[in-house]
Tab-separated table of C-alpha atoms in Angstrom:
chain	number	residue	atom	x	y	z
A	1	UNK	CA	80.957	33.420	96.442
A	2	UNK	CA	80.793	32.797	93.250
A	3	UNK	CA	76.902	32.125	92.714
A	4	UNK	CA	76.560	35.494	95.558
A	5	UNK	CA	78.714	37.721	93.210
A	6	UNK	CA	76.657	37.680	90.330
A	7	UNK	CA	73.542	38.808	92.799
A	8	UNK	CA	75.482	40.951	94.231
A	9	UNK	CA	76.297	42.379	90.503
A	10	UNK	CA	72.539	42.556	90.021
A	11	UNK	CA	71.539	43.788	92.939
A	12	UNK	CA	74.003	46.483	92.712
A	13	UNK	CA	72.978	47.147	88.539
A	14	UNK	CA	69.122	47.349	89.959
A	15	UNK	CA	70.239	49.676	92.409
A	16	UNK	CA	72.201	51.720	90.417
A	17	UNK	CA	69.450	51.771	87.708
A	18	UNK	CA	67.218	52.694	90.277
A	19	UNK	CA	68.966	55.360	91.620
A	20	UNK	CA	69.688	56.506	87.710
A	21	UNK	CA	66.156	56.322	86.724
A	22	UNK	CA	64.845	59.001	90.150
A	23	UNK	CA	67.894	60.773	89.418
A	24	UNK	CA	66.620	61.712	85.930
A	25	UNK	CA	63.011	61.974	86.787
A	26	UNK	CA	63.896	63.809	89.750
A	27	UNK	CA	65.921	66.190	86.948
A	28	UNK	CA	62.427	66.035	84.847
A	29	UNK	CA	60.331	67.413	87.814
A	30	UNK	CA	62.665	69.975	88.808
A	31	UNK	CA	62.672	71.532	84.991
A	32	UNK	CA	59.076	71.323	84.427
A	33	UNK	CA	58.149	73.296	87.225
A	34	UNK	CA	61.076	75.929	85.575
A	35	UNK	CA	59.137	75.702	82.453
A	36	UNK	CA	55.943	76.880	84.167
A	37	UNK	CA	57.349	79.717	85.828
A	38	UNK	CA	57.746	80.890	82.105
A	39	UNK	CA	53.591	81.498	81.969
A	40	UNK	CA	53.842	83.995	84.347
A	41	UNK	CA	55.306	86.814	82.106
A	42	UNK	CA	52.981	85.717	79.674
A	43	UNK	CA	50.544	86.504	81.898
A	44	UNK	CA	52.138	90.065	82.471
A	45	UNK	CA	52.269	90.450	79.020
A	46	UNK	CA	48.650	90.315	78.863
A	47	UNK	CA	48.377	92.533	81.211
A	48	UNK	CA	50.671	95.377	79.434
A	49	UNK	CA	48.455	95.168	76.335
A	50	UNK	CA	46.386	98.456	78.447
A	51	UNK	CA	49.387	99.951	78.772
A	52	UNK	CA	49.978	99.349	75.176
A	53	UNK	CA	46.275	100.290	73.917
A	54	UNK	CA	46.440	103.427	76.228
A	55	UNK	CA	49.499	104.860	74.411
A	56	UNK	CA	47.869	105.522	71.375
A	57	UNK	CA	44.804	106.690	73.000
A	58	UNK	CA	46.388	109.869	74.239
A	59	UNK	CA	48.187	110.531	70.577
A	60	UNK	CA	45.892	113.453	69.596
A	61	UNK	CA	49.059	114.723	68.133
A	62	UNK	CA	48.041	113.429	64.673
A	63	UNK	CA	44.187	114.876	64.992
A	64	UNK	CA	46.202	118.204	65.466
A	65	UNK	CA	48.021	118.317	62.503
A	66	UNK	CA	45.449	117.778	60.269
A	67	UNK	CA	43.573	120.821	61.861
A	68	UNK	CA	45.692	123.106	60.349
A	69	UNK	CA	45.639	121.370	56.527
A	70	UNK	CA	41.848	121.553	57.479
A	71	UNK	CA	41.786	125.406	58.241
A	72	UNK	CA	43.505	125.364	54.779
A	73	UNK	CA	41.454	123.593	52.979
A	74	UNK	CA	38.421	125.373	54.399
A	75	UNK	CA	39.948	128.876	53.579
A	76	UNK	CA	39.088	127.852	49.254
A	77	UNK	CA	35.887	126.555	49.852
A	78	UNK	CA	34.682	128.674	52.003
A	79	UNK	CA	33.453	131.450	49.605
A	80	UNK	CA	30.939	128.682	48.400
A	81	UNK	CA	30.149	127.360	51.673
A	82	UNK	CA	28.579	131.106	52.193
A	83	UNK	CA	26.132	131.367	49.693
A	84	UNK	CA	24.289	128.330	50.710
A	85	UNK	CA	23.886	128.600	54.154
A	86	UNK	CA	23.201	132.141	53.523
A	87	UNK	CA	20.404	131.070	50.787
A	88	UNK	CA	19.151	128.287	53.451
A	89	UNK	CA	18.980	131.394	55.990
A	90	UNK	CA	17.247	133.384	53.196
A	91	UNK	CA	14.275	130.874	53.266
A	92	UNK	CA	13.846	131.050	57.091
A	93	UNK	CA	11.596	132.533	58.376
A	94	UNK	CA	14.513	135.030	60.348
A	95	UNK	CA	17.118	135.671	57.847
A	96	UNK	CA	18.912	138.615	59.659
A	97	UNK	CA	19.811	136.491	62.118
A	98	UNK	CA	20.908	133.570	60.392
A	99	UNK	CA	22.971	135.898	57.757
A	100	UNK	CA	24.697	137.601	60.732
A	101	UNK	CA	25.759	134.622	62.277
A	102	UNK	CA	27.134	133.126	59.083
A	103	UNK	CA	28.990	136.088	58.493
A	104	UNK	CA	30.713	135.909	61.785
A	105	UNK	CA	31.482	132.443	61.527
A	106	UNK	CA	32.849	133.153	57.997
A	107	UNK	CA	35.006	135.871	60.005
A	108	UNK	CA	35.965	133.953	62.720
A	109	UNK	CA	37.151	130.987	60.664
A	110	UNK	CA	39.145	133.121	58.043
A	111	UNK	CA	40.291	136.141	59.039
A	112	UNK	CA	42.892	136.220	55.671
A	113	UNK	CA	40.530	136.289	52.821
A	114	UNK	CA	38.191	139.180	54.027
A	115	UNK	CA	38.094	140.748	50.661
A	116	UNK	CA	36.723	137.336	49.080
A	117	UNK	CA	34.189	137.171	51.985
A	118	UNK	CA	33.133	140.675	51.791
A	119	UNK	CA	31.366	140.406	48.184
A	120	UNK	CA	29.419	137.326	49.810
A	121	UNK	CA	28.502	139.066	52.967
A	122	UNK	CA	27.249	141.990	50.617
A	123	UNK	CA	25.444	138.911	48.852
A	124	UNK	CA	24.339	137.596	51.938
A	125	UNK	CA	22.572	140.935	53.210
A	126	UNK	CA	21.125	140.963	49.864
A	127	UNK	CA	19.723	138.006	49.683
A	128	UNK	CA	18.395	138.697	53.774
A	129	UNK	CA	17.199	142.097	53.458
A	130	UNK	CA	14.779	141.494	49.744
A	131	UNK	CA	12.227	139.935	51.842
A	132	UNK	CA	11.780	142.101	54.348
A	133	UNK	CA	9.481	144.701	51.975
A	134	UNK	CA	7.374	141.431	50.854
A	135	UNK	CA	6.906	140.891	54.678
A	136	UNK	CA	5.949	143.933	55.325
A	137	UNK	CA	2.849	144.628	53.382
A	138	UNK	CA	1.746	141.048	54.419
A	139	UNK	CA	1.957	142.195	58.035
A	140	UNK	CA	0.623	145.357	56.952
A	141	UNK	CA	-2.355	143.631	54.237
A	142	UNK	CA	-3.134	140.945	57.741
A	143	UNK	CA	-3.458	143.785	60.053
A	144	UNK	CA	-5.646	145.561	57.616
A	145	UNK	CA	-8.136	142.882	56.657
A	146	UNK	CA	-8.280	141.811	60.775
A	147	UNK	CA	-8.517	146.041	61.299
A	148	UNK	CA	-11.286	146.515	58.852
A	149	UNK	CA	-14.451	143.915	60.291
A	150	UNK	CA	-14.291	146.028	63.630
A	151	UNK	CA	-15.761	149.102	62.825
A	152	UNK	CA	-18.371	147.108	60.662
A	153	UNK	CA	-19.275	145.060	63.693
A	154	UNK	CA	-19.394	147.731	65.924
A	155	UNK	CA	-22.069	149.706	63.504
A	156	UNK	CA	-23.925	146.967	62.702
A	157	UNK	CA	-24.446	146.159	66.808
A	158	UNK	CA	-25.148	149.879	67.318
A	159	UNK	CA	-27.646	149.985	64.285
A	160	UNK	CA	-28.994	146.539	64.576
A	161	UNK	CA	-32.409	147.678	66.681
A	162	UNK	CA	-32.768	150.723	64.791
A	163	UNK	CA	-31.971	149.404	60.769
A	164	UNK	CA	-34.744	147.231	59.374
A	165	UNK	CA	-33.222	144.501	58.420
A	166	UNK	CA	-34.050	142.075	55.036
A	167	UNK	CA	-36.367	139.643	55.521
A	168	UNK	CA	-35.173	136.060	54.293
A	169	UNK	CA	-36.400	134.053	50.978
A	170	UNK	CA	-36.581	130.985	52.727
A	171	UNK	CA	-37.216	130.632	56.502
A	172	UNK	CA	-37.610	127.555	58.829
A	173	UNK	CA	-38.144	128.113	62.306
A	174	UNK	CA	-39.239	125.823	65.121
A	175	UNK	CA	-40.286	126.558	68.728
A	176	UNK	CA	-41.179	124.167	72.004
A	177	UNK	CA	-44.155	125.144	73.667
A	178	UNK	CA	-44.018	125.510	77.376
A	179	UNK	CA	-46.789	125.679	79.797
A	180	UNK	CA	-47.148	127.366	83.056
A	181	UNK	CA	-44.373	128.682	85.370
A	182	UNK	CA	-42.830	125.044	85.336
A	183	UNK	CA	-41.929	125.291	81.805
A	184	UNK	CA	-43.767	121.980	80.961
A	185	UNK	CA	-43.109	121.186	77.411
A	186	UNK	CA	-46.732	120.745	75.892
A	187	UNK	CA	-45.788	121.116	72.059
A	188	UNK	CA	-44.138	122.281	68.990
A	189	UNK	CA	-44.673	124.866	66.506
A	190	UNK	CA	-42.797	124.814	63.478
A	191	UNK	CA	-42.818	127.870	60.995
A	192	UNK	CA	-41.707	127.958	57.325
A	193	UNK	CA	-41.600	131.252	55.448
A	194	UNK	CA	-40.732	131.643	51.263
A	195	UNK	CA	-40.572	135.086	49.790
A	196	UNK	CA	-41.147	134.016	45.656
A	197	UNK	CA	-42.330	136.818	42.951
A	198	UNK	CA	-42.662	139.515	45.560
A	199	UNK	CA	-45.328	137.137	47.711
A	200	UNK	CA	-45.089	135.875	50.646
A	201	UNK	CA	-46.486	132.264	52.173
A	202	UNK	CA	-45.972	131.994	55.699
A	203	UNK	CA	-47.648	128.828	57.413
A	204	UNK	CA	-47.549	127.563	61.082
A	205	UNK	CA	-48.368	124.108	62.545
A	206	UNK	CA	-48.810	123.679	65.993
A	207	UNK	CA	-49.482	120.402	68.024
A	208	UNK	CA	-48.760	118.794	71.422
A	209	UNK	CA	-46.376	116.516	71.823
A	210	UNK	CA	-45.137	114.118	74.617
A	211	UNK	CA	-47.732	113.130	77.959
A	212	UNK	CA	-49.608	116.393	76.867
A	213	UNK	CA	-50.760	114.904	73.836
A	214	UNK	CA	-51.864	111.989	75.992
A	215	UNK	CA	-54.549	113.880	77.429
A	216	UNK	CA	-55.340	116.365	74.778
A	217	UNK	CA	-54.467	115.848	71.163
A	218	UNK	CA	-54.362	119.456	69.615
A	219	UNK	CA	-53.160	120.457	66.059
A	220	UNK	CA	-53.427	124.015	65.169
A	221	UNK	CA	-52.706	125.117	61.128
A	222	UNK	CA	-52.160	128.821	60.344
A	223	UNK	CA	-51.470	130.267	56.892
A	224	UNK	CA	-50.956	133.907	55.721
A	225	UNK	CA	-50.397	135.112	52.317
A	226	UNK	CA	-49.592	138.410	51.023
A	227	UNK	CA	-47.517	140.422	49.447
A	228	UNK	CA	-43.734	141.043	50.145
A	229	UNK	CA	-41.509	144.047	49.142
A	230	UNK	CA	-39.380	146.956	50.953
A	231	UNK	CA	-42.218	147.623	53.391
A	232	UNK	CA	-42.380	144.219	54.379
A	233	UNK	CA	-45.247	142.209	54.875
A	234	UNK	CA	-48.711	143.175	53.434
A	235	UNK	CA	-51.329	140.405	54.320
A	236	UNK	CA	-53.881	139.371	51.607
A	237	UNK	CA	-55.608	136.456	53.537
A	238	UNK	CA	-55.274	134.902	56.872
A	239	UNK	CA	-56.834	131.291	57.247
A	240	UNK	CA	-56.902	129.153	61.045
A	241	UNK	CA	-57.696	125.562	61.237
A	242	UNK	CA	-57.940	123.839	64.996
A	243	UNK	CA	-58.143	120.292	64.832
A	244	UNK	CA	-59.545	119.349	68.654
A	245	UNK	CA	-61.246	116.034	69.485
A	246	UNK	CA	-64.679	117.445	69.347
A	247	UNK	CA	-63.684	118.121	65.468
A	248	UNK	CA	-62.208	121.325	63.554
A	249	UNK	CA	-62.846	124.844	63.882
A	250	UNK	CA	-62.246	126.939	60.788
A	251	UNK	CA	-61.854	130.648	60.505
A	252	UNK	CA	-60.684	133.019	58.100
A	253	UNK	CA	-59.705	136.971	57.196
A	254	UNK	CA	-59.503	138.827	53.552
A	255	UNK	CA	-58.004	141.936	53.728
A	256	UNK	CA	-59.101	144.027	50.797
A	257	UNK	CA	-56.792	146.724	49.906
A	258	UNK	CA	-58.545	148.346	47.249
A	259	UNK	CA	-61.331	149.264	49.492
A	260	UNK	CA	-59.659	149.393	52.958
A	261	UNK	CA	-61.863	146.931	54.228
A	262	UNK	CA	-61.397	143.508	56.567
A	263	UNK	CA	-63.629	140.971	55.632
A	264	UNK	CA	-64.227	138.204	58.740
A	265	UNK	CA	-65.762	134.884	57.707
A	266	UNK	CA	-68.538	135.346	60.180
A	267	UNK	CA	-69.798	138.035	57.738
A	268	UNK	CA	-68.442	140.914	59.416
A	269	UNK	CA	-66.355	143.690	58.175
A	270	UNK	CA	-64.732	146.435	59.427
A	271	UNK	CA	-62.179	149.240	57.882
A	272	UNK	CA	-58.927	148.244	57.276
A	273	UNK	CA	-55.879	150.459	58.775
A	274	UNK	CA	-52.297	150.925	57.236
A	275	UNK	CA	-49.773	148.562	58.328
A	276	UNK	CA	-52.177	146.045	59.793
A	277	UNK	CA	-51.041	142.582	60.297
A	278	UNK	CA	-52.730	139.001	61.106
A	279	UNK	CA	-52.145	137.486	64.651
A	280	UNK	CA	-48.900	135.076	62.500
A	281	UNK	CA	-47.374	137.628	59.754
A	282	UNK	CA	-46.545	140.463	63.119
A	283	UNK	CA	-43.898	138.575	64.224
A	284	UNK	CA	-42.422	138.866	61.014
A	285	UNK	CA	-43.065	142.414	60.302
A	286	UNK	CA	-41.708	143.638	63.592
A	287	UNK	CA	-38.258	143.593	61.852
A	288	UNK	CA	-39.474	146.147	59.256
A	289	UNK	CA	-40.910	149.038	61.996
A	290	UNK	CA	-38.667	151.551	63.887
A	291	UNK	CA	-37.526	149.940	66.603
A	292	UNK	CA	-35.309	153.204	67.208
A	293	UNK	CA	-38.382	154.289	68.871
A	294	UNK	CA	-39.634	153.508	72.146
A	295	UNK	CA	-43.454	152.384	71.321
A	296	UNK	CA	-44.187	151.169	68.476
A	297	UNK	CA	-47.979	151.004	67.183
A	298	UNK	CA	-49.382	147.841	65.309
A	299	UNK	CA	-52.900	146.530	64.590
A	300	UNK	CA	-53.193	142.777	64.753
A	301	UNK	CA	-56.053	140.711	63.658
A	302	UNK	CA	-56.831	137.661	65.655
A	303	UNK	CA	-59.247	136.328	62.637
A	304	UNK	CA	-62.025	137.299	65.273
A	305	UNK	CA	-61.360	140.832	65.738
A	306	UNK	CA	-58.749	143.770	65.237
A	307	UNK	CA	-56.815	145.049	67.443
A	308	UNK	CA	-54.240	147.390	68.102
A	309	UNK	CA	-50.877	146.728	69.878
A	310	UNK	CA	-49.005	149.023	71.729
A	311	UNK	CA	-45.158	147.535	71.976
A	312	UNK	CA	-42.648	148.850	74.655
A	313	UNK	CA	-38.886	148.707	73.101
A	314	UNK	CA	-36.692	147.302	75.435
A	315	UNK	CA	-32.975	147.058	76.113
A	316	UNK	CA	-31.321	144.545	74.750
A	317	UNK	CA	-30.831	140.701	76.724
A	318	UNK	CA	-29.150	137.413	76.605
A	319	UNK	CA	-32.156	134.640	77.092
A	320	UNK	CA	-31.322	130.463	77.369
A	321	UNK	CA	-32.871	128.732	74.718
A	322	UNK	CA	-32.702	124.829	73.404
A	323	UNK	CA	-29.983	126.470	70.946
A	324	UNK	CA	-27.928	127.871	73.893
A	325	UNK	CA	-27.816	131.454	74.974
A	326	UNK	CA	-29.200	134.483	72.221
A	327	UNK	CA	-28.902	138.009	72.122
A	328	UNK	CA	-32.284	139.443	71.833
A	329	UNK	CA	-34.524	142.868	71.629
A	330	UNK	CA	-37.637	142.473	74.052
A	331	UNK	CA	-40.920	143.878	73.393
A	332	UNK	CA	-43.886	143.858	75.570
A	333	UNK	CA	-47.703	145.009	74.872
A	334	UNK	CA	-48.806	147.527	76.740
A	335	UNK	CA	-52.581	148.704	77.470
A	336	UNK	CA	-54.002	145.890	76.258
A	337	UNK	CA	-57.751	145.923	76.244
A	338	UNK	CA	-58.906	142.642	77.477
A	339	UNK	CA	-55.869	142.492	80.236
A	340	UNK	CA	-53.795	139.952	78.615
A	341	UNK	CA	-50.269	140.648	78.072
A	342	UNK	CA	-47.383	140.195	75.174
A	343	UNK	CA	-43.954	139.587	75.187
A	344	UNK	CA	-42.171	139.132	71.830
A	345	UNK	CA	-38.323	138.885	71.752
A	346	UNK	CA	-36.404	139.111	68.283
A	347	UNK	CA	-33.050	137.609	67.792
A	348	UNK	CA	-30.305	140.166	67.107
A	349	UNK	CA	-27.860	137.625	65.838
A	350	UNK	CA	-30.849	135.693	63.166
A	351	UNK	CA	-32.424	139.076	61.062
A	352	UNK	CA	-34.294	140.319	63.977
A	353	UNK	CA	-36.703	136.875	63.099
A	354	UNK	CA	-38.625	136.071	66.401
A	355	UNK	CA	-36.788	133.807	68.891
A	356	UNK	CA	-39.343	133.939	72.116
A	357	UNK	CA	-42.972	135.026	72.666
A	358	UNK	CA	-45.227	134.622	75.684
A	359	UNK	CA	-48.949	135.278	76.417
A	360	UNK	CA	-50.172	136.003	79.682
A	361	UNK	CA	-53.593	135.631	80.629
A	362	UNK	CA	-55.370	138.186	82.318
A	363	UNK	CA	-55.626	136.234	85.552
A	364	UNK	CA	-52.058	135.749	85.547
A	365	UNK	CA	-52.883	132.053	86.014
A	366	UNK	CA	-51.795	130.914	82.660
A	367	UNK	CA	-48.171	131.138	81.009
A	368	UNK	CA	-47.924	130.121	77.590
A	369	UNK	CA	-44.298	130.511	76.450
A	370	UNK	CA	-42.960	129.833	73.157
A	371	UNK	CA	-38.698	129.698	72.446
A	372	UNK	CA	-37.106	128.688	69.326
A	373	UNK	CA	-34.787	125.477	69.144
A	374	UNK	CA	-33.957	125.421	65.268
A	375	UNK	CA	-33.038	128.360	62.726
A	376	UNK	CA	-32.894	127.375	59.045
A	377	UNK	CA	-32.315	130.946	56.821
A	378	UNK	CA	-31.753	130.870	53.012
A	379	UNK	CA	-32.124	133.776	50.390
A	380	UNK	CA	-31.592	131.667	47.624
């Protein structure tokens, strides 16, 4: 009994410490799980801080108040607010509008002070209406300048195939050289003209070019000299040099004033009319003749004989060239004496200077044509 007590004692103080010790942490787990239930209003907490932030959102109630100190405040300062958007509207290019539209702002925002804003309304229309006169004779100084080339260009197409027109100092002119109906390029001819000391020099160079001077190299040089002055062209000399493979053929004219007599370099001579021109200096001079009229008379030299040219006026036309599309005044030979016909076209847009010729053969077999590609004019 004795040694059992004691055991029993133990047995029962382990129990009881047992039971003690779950007791308590039976107590611990129940109040921790109390604690956590705490986390949930924090949680909700969180979740009002929306509600929270959205309160102040909707306080426009202080943005209201300081309207009115603002309509205040803009009531002084507004008599100097004017003037400069009324001098920024005076620089646009529409003041009227910008002025009136400042003005009813400025009315609209303080309807109080009107006698303060009335002196910078008045300043306002000032300052908009002083540029309206300066506007008005530029609009009316434009329109005049644009008004006053039309009645200029209208004579000057009206009078351009009747008025002579000046011949230039300097001149250089070049042409391609077609050949028959197919318009085969066979050459170039390239004229310069200079007008110095009331004389004229006037010199041509012709020569195939391309597969046509393959088969036949041909340089032609032409010069006339004369005389230059209100009447035009008077020829002193006419010289021709062909340069062929057989060799060169030389020719050459003197046209003696003084006596009225046309010296040939074949010793020939024969008398010399008014007004006549070499086969090269004609195309020239046809800007200086009446081309008013319908036929105009010319005699031509050829360096072999002389010759006089009956030319048919036409209408004016638009022809194609290398240089794009020209207005031009046609003129075509008539009753020519061997058969062979003449067309000469003169550009109404370049002095009247030639632009186009052609030569028809008297067979009608051959077609030399001749059209300009480059215009180079100078009078100084």
């Amino acid at each position: 009994m004795n040694s059992g007590t004691p055991t029993s004692r133990i047995t029962l103080a382990i129990a009881l410490s047992i039971l003690l010790h779950g007791a308590a942490l039976w107590l611990f787990q129940v109040e921790l799980p109390n604690n956590e239930t705490l986390l949930p209003p924090l949680s909700a907490r969180l979740e009002a801080l929306p509600l929270g932030a959205e309160e102040p959102m909707p306080k426009v109630e202080p943005t209201d108040p300081p309207t009115e100190p603002d309509s205040t405040i803009t009531t002084i300062p507004e008599p100097a607010s004017i003037p400069v958007m009324e001098a920024s509207s005076a620089t646009a290019a529409t003041p009227e509008q910008e002025s009136t539209s400042a003005i009813e702002a400025a009315s609209a925002v303080t309807p109080t002070p009107e006698p303060e804003s009335i002196p910078a309304t008045e300043t306002a229309s000032a300052v908009a209406v002083t540029p309206k006169p300066a506007s008005i004779p530029a609009i009316e100084a434009a329109s005049a300048i644009a008004a006053i080339p039309e009645p200029a260009s209208a004579i000057a197409r009206v009078e351009e195939p009747v008025a002579s027109h000046p011949l230039p100092k300097h001149a250089q002119l070049k042409f391609a050289v077609y050949y028959g109906q197919d318009n085969f390029q066979i050459g170039e001819i390239t004229h310069r003209f200079e007008i110095t000391g009331g004389q004229y020099v006037l010199k041509a160079e012709t020569q195939t070019t391309g597969l046509a001077r393959l088969f036949k190299n041909y340089q032609l040089i032409q010069i006339s000299h004369g005389k230059a002055g209100d009447f035009g062209l008077q020829p002193e000399s006419y010289e021709e040099e062909q340069n062929i493979s057989s060799g060169k053929q030389k020719l050459n004219v003197a046209f003696n004033w003084t006596v009225n007599k046309l010296h040939f370099s074949q010793g020939s001579e024969i008398d010399l009319t008014s007004g006549t021109q070499d086969i090269l200096s004609f195309l020239y001079q046809l800007s200086q003749l009446p081309l008013h009229h319908k036929v105009i008379s010319i005699a031509i030299t050829t360096g072999k004989k002389l010759e006089k040219y009956e030319l048919e006026v036409g209408a004016e036309e638009e022809i194609i060239t290398p240089m794009g599309k020209l207005r031009a005044l046609p003129l075509r030979r008539l009753h020519s004496q061997d058969g062979d016909g003449m067309e000469v076209w003169l550009g109404l847009e370049y002095r009247l200077l030639p632009i186009k010729f052609r030569q028809i053969k008297r067979s009608g077999g051959m077609v030399l044509e001749v059209v300009i590609s480059d215009i180079r004019v100078a009078d100084e």
